[in-house]
Amino acid sequence: MQLIIMENAAQIGEAAGKLFVDAINKKPNIVLGLATGASPVPTYQYIYKAYERGEVSLRDVTTYNLDEYVGLPKSDKNSYYTFMHRELFDHTDICEENVHFLDGNAADAEAECARYDAALDKAGVDIQLLGVGRNGHIGFNEPSICFTRGAFKVKLTESTIEANSQYFDENPMPHYALTMGVGSIMKAKKIVMIATGAAKADAMAAMIKGEVTPVCPASILQFHHDVVVYMDKEAARLL
Ligand code: F6R
């Protein structure tokens, strides 16, 4: 695991953003696994500003997002579909048919998860971007008694509901989501994680210094051969 400790979220956005821009320029038809939440926003800003400067094109890029809430209309401002369009896709030349999400409104969640897993396996993710929950979750793989393999419907924990309910005002925050499994995340050729703020310090310590256990799902990254973790000083406080 390569650990990179930086001053603040803005610096991390620049460094991680540059990593993605360079990777896209090297392989224009790259397959990216993407995350939502606050952590990747400066990275997405760097990428679309590089696009605006003519330094990169996302025309041939394919993306798969990690997760989506269950039962939230696609058009809701808090759906991850809307988040990704607002924070990245709408500012670039990415093709809509190349962006992929789990459908949180699918009538048959199990079939939807199987469809997504098959598509992911066929595409093969080159770089997976991850944030991390205060409780060590990746995607919405919450602390558990075993590591998950493929996509599944998950009941969100109180910790996650507390962390994310700040964004919900009109519609209440869903308590269920569909998420890529840990096994699928681990299949990515490269993983880039971003963790900022003091609230992530415990998760960073458990992920990096603790034992590999599903109680801290992110700890599985110790077994991946190519992981880069960008942290600010607050998130790295307990290392
Ligand atoms: C989002 C996701 C989550 C977040 C995590 C951190 O797609 O999969 O694992 O990465 O909850 O969220 P932020 O970045 O808002 O602290």
mmCIF file of C-alpha atoms and ligand atoms in Angstrom:
data_model
loop_
_atom_site.group_PDB
_atom_site.id
_atom_site.type_symbol
_atom_site.label_atom_id
_atom_site.label_comp_id
_atom_site.label_asym_id
_atom_site.label_seq_id
_atom_site.Cartn_x
_atom_site.Cartn_y
_atom_site.Cartn_z
ATOM 1 C CA MET A 1 0.000 0.000 0.000
ATOM 2 C CA GLN A 2 1.363 3.359 -0.980
ATOM 3 C CA LEU A 3 0.419 5.967 1.641
ATOM 4 C CA ILE A 4 0.507 9.616 0.634
ATOM 5 C CA ILE A 5 -0.147 12.195 3.339
ATOM 6 C CA MET A 6 -0.947 15.708 2.124
ATOM 7 C CA GLU A 7 -1.892 19.032 3.703
ATOM 8 C CA ASN A 8 -5.532 19.198 2.694
ATOM 9 C CA ALA A 9 -8.358 17.971 0.468
ATOM 10 C CA ALA A 10 -7.540 20.466 -2.291
ATOM 11 C CA GLN A 11 -3.972 19.147 -2.641
ATOM 12 C CA ILE A 12 -5.271 15.578 -2.694
ATOM 13 C CA GLY A 13 -7.787 16.492 -5.391
ATOM 14 C CA GLU A 14 -4.963 17.798 -7.537
ATOM 15 C CA ALA A 15 -2.710 14.782 -7.027
ATOM 16 C CA ALA A 16 -5.455 12.177 -7.470
ATOM 17 C CA GLY A 17 -6.993 14.141 -10.335
ATOM 18 C CA LYS A 18 -3.647 14.219 -12.122
ATOM 19 C CA LEU A 19 -3.278 10.468 -11.608
ATOM 20 C CA PHE A 20 -6.625 9.915 -13.347
ATOM 21 C CA VAL A 21 -5.950 12.400 -16.155
ATOM 22 C CA ASP A 22 -2.585 10.766 -16.862
ATOM 23 C CA ALA A 23 -4.172 7.303 -16.794
ATOM 24 C CA ILE A 24 -6.924 8.380 -19.223
ATOM 25 C CA ASN A 25 -4.384 9.940 -21.585
ATOM 26 C CA LYS A 26 -2.337 6.755 -21.473
ATOM 27 C CA LYS A 27 -5.389 4.544 -22.097
ATOM 28 C CA PRO A 28 -8.267 6.589 -23.574
ATOM 29 C CA ASN A 29 -10.704 3.651 -23.344
ATOM 30 C CA ILE A 30 -9.912 3.057 -19.665
ATOM 31 C CA VAL A 31 -12.555 1.511 -17.394
ATOM 32 C CA LEU A 32 -12.977 3.415 -14.129
ATOM 33 C CA GLY A 33 -14.789 2.428 -10.970
ATOM 34 C CA LEU A 34 -16.111 5.600 -9.341
ATOM 35 C CA ALA A 35 -17.292 6.699 -5.925
ATOM 36 C CA THR A 36 -19.649 9.401 -4.698
ATOM 37 C CA GLY A 37 -19.558 11.353 -1.423
ATOM 38 C CA ALA A 38 -17.482 14.361 -0.418
ATOM 39 C CA SER A 39 -14.041 12.726 -0.735
ATOM 40 C CA PRO A 40 -13.760 12.496 -4.549
ATOM 41 C CA VAL A 41 -15.297 15.903 -5.356
ATOM 42 C CA PRO A 42 -11.975 17.845 -5.647
ATOM 43 C CA THR A 43 -10.609 15.006 -7.795
ATOM 44 C CA TYR A 44 -13.612 15.226 -10.116
ATOM 45 C CA GLN A 45 -13.153 19.001 -10.291
ATOM 46 C CA TYR A 46 -9.530 18.551 -11.327
ATOM 47 C CA ILE A 47 -10.554 16.082 -14.044
ATOM 48 C CA TYR A 48 -13.270 18.252 -15.600
ATOM 49 C CA LYS A 49 -11.104 21.373 -15.411
ATOM 50 C CA ALA A 50 -8.375 19.461 -17.255
ATOM 51 C CA TYR A 51 -11.042 18.559 -19.824
ATOM 52 C CA GLU A 52 -12.049 22.225 -20.120
ATOM 53 C CA ARG A 53 -8.388 23.135 -20.721
ATOM 54 C CA GLY A 54 -8.253 20.558 -23.498
ATOM 55 C CA GLU A 55 -5.790 18.348 -21.609
ATOM 56 C CA VAL A 56 -7.935 15.202 -21.576
ATOM 57 C CA SER A 57 -11.002 13.689 -23.231
ATOM 58 C CA LEU A 58 -13.403 11.263 -21.589
ATOM 59 C CA ARG A 59 -15.068 10.345 -24.887
ATOM 60 C CA ASP A 60 -13.924 6.722 -24.774
ATOM 61 C CA VAL A 61 -13.895 6.277 -20.979
ATOM 62 C CA THR A 62 -16.262 3.756 -19.386
ATOM 63 C CA THR A 63 -17.353 4.085 -15.755
ATOM 64 C CA TYR A 64 -19.035 1.885 -13.178
ATOM 65 C CA ASN A 65 -20.224 3.468 -9.960
ATOM 66 C CA LEU A 66 -19.886 1.661 -6.684
ATOM 67 C CA ASP A 67 -23.369 2.001 -5.316
ATOM 68 C CA GLU A 68 -26.844 3.517 -5.453
ATOM 69 C CA TYR A 69 -29.619 4.061 -2.940
ATOM 70 C CA VAL A 70 -32.676 1.821 -3.093
ATOM 71 C CA GLY A 71 -36.009 3.469 -3.806
ATOM 72 C CA LEU A 72 -34.741 6.967 -4.582
ATOM 73 C CA PRO A 73 -35.887 8.379 -7.940
ATOM 74 C CA LYS A 74 -32.967 8.625 -10.376
ATOM 75 C CA SER A 75 -33.708 12.349 -10.684
ATOM 76 C CA ASP A 76 -33.522 12.990 -6.902
ATOM 77 C CA LYS A 77 -30.683 15.357 -6.066
ATOM 78 C CA ASN A 78 -29.258 12.723 -3.716
ATOM 79 C CA SER A 79 -29.271 9.790 -6.107
ATOM 80 C CA TYR A 80 -25.744 8.799 -7.029
ATOM 81 C CA TYR A 81 -26.769 8.962 -10.679
ATOM 82 C CA THR A 82 -27.554 12.675 -10.236
ATOM 83 C CA PHE A 83 -24.462 13.237 -8.089
ATOM 84 C CA MET A 84 -22.124 11.877 -10.745
ATOM 85 C CA HIS A 85 -23.695 13.929 -13.502
ATOM 86 C CA ARG A 86 -23.588 17.085 -11.387
ATOM 87 C CA GLU A 87 -20.043 16.626 -10.057
ATOM 88 C CA LEU A 88 -18.325 15.181 -13.139
ATOM 89 C CA PHE A 89 -20.102 13.793 -16.186
ATOM 90 C CA ASP A 90 -22.077 16.896 -17.236
ATOM 91 C CA HIS A 91 -18.850 18.920 -17.397
ATOM 92 C CA THR A 92 -17.100 16.506 -19.766
ATOM 93 C CA ASP A 93 -17.522 14.771 -23.114
ATOM 94 C CA ILE A 94 -18.156 11.340 -21.572
ATOM 95 C CA CYS A 95 -20.792 9.314 -23.483
ATOM 96 C CA GLU A 96 -23.925 8.565 -21.500
ATOM 97 C CA GLU A 97 -23.997 4.993 -22.822
ATOM 98 C CA ASN A 98 -20.580 4.417 -21.227
ATOM 99 C CA VAL A 99 -21.647 5.331 -17.685
ATOM 100 C CA HIS A 100 -23.044 2.536 -15.560
ATOM 101 C CA PHE A 101 -24.919 2.380 -12.283
ATOM 102 C CA LEU A 102 -26.677 -0.192 -10.210
ATOM 103 C CA ASP A 103 -30.406 0.483 -10.571
ATOM 104 C CA GLY A 104 -31.705 1.087 -7.064
ATOM 105 C CA ASN A 105 -35.265 0.967 -8.385
ATOM 106 C CA ALA A 106 -34.982 -2.437 -10.062
ATOM 107 C CA ALA A 107 -37.969 -4.655 -9.258
ATOM 108 C CA ASP A 108 -35.633 -7.629 -8.781
ATOM 109 C CA ALA A 109 -32.585 -6.438 -6.821
ATOM 110 C CA GLU A 110 -30.885 -9.818 -6.994
ATOM 111 C CA ALA A 111 -31.139 -9.976 -10.794
ATOM 112 C CA GLU A 112 -29.941 -6.378 -11.036
ATOM 113 C CA CYS A 113 -26.876 -7.196 -8.916
ATOM 114 C CA ALA A 114 -26.101 -10.265 -11.048
ATOM 115 C CA ARG A 115 -26.405 -8.135 -14.192
ATOM 116 C CA TYR A 116 -23.973 -5.563 -12.771
ATOM 117 C CA ASP A 117 -21.443 -8.184 -11.666
ATOM 118 C CA ALA A 118 -21.463 -9.779 -15.118
ATOM 119 C CA ALA A 119 -20.971 -6.378 -16.784
ATOM 120 C CA LEU A 120 -18.133 -5.514 -14.399
ATOM 121 C CA ASP A 121 -16.388 -8.819 -15.028
ATOM 122 C CA LYS A 122 -16.677 -8.355 -18.763
ATOM 123 C CA ALA A 123 -15.408 -4.758 -18.686
ATOM 124 C CA GLY A 124 -12.595 -5.255 -16.142
ATOM 125 C CA VAL A 125 -11.983 -2.162 -14.004
ATOM 126 C CA ASP A 126 -8.579 -0.549 -14.539
ATOM 127 C CA ILE A 127 -8.720 1.908 -11.635
ATOM 128 C CA GLN A 128 -11.220 1.903 -8.791
ATOM 129 C CA LEU A 129 -11.645 5.140 -6.831
ATOM 130 C CA LEU A 130 -12.776 4.710 -3.232
ATOM 131 C CA GLY A 131 -13.747 6.819 -0.258
ATOM 132 C CA VAL A 132 -14.050 5.180 3.128
ATOM 133 C CA GLY A 133 -16.766 5.274 5.778
ATOM 134 C CA ARG A 134 -16.051 6.300 9.367
ATOM 135 C CA ASN A 135 -16.752 2.659 10.167
ATOM 136 C CA GLY A 136 -14.335 1.393 7.502
ATOM 137 C CA HIS A 137 -16.942 0.655 4.842
ATOM 138 C CA ILE A 138 -15.977 0.677 1.163
ATOM 139 C CA GLY A 139 -18.774 1.105 -1.324
ATOM 140 C CA PHE A 140 -21.633 0.328 1.037
ATOM 141 C CA ASN A 141 -19.988 -2.821 2.354
ATOM 142 C CA GLU A 142 -20.660 -2.246 6.026
ATOM 143 C CA PRO A 143 -18.779 -3.952 8.893
ATOM 144 C CA SER A 144 -19.842 -7.575 8.901
ATOM 145 C CA ILE A 145 -18.889 -11.104 9.844
ATOM 146 C CA CYS A 146 -17.664 -11.976 6.356
ATOM 147 C CA PHE A 147 -16.349 -10.244 3.258
ATOM 148 C CA THR A 148 -18.849 -9.925 0.416
ATOM 149 C CA ARG A 149 -18.147 -11.093 -3.129
ATOM 150 C CA GLY A 150 -20.485 -9.587 -5.714
ATOM 151 C CA ALA A 151 -23.098 -6.849 -5.661
ATOM 152 C CA PHE A 152 -25.973 -7.090 -3.198
ATOM 153 C CA LYS A 153 -28.706 -5.146 -1.406
ATOM 154 C CA VAL A 154 -27.453 -3.835 1.915
ATOM 155 C CA LYS A 155 -29.139 -2.373 4.985
ATOM 156 C CA LEU A 156 -27.138 0.714 5.889
ATOM 157 C CA THR A 157 -25.784 1.035 9.420
ATOM 158 C CA GLU A 158 -26.673 3.810 11.862
ATOM 159 C CA SER A 159 -23.166 5.261 11.389
ATOM 160 C CA THR A 160 -23.665 5.589 7.625
ATOM 161 C CA ILE A 161 -27.196 6.948 7.974
ATOM 162 C CA GLU A 162 -25.948 9.534 10.473
ATOM 163 C CA ALA A 163 -23.050 10.544 8.206
ATOM 164 C CA ASN A 164 -25.146 10.903 5.036
ATOM 165 C CA SER A 165 -28.526 12.125 6.303
ATOM 166 C CA GLN A 166 -27.149 15.704 6.359
ATOM 167 C CA TYR A 167 -27.706 15.766 2.588
ATOM 168 C CA PHE A 168 -31.379 14.802 2.749
ATOM 169 C CA ASP A 169 -34.085 17.360 3.417
ATOM 170 C CA GLU A 170 -37.233 16.705 1.352
ATOM 171 C CA ASN A 171 -37.117 12.918 0.950
ATOM 172 C CA PRO A 172 -35.826 10.969 3.954
ATOM 173 C CA MET A 173 -32.552 9.098 3.489
ATOM 174 C CA PRO A 174 -33.110 5.532 2.241
ATOM 175 C CA HIS A 175 -31.988 2.828 4.640
ATOM 176 C CA TYR A 176 -31.061 0.400 1.864
ATOM 177 C CA ALA A 177 -28.645 0.557 -1.060
ATOM 178 C CA LEU A 178 -27.259 -1.664 -3.791
ATOM 179 C CA THR A 179 -23.490 -1.887 -3.701
ATOM 180 C CA MET A 180 -20.640 -3.547 -5.506
ATOM 181 C CA GLY A 181 -19.185 -6.308 -3.348
ATOM 182 C CA VAL A 182 -15.722 -6.349 -1.792
ATOM 183 C CA GLY A 183 -14.693 -9.189 -4.129
ATOM 184 C CA SER A 184 -15.534 -7.066 -7.172
ATOM 185 C CA ILE A 185 -13.717 -4.028 -5.771
ATOM 186 C CA MET A 186 -10.622 -6.181 -5.217
ATOM 187 C CA LYS A 187 -10.641 -7.253 -8.880
ATOM 188 C CA ALA A 188 -9.724 -3.727 -10.031
ATOM 189 C CA LYS A 189 -6.171 -3.573 -11.373
ATOM 190 C CA LYS A 190 -5.435 -0.484 -9.297
ATOM 191 C CA ILE A 191 -7.224 1.096 -6.346
ATOM 192 C CA VAL A 192 -7.039 4.759 -5.332
ATOM 193 C CA MET A 193 -8.500 5.704 -1.959
ATOM 194 C CA ILE A 194 -9.120 9.192 -0.616
ATOM 195 C CA ALA A 195 -9.690 9.860 3.092
ATOM 196 C CA THR A 196 -9.884 13.338 4.559
ATOM 197 C CA GLY A 197 -10.812 14.729 7.963
ATOM 198 C CA ALA A 198 -10.498 13.616 11.569
ATOM 199 C CA ALA A 199 -13.655 11.485 11.338
ATOM 200 C CA LYS A 200 -11.704 9.048 9.125
ATOM 201 C CA ALA A 201 -8.701 8.648 11.472
ATOM 202 C CA ASP A 202 -9.980 5.499 13.232
ATOM 203 C CA ALA A 203 -10.882 3.875 9.912
ATOM 204 C CA MET A 204 -7.425 4.681 8.482
ATOM 205 C CA ALA A 205 -5.661 3.197 11.509
ATOM 206 C CA ALA A 206 -7.787 0.038 11.376
ATOM 207 C CA MET A 207 -7.377 -0.297 7.613
ATOM 208 C CA ILE A 208 -3.610 0.174 7.562
ATOM 209 C CA LYS A 209 -2.390 -1.080 10.944
ATOM 210 C CA GLY A 210 -5.135 -3.435 12.025
ATOM 211 C CA GLU A 211 -5.780 -7.059 11.123
ATOM 212 C CA VAL A 212 -7.566 -7.890 7.898
ATOM 213 C CA THR A 213 -11.144 -8.400 9.039
ATOM 214 C CA PRO A 214 -14.659 -7.818 7.673
ATOM 215 C CA VAL A 215 -15.274 -5.750 10.803
ATOM 216 C CA CYS A 216 -13.234 -3.123 8.916
ATOM 217 C CA PRO A 217 -14.065 -3.911 5.254
ATOM 218 C CA ALA A 218 -11.367 -1.506 3.998
ATOM 219 C CA SER A 219 -8.695 -3.644 5.695
ATOM 220 C CA ILE A 220 -8.980 -6.108 2.778
ATOM 221 C CA LEU A 221 -7.008 -3.574 0.733
ATOM 222 C CA GLN A 222 -3.882 -4.827 2.547
ATOM 223 C CA PHE A 223 -4.175 -7.850 0.229
ATOM 224 C CA HIS A 224 -4.324 -5.822 -3.008
ATOM 225 C CA HIS A 225 -1.055 -5.405 -4.901
ATOM 226 C CA ASP A 226 -1.609 -1.857 -6.168
ATOM 227 C CA VAL A 227 -3.303 0.549 -3.749
ATOM 228 C CA VAL A 228 -2.589 4.260 -3.375
ATOM 229 C CA VAL A 229 -4.112 5.965 -0.333
ATOM 230 C CA TYR A 230 -4.306 9.755 -0.248
ATOM 231 C CA MET A 231 -4.887 11.114 3.254
ATOM 232 C CA ASP A 232 -4.826 14.538 4.800
ATOM 233 C CA LYS A 233 -3.004 15.021 8.110
ATOM 234 C CA GLU A 234 -6.184 14.706 10.159
ATOM 235 C CA ALA A 235 -7.133 11.359 8.622
ATOM 236 C CA ALA A 236 -3.535 10.151 9.134
ATOM 237 C CA ARG A 237 -3.431 11.318 12.765
ATOM 238 C CA LEU A 238 -3.400 7.818 14.315
ATOM 239 C CA LEU A 239 -0.824 6.222 12.018
HETATM 240 C C1 F6R B 1 -19.838 6.321 -2.055
HETATM 241 C C2 F6R B 1 -19.321 5.230 -1.256
HETATM 242 C C3 F6R B 1 -18.966 5.386 0.173
HETATM 243 C C4 F6R B 1 -18.217 6.691 0.475
HETATM 244 C C5 F6R B 1 -17.925 6.800 1.963
HETATM 245 C C6 F6R B 1 -17.218 8.096 2.304
HETATM 246 O O1 F6R B 1 -20.065 5.912 -3.387
HETATM 247 O O2 F6R B 1 -19.207 4.171 -1.776
HETATM 248 O O3 F6R B 1 -18.188 4.297 0.579
HETATM 249 O O4 F6R B 1 -17.017 6.681 -0.255
HETATM 250 O O5 F6R B 1 -19.127 6.728 2.678
HETATM 251 O O6 F6R B 1 -18.068 9.172 2.049
HETATM 252 P P1 F6R B 1 -17.519 10.660 2.112
HETATM 253 O O7 F6R B 1 -16.539 10.809 1.036
HETATM 254 O O8 F6R B 1 -18.749 11.523 1.886
HETATM 255 O O9 F6R B 1 -16.923 10.847 3.471
#
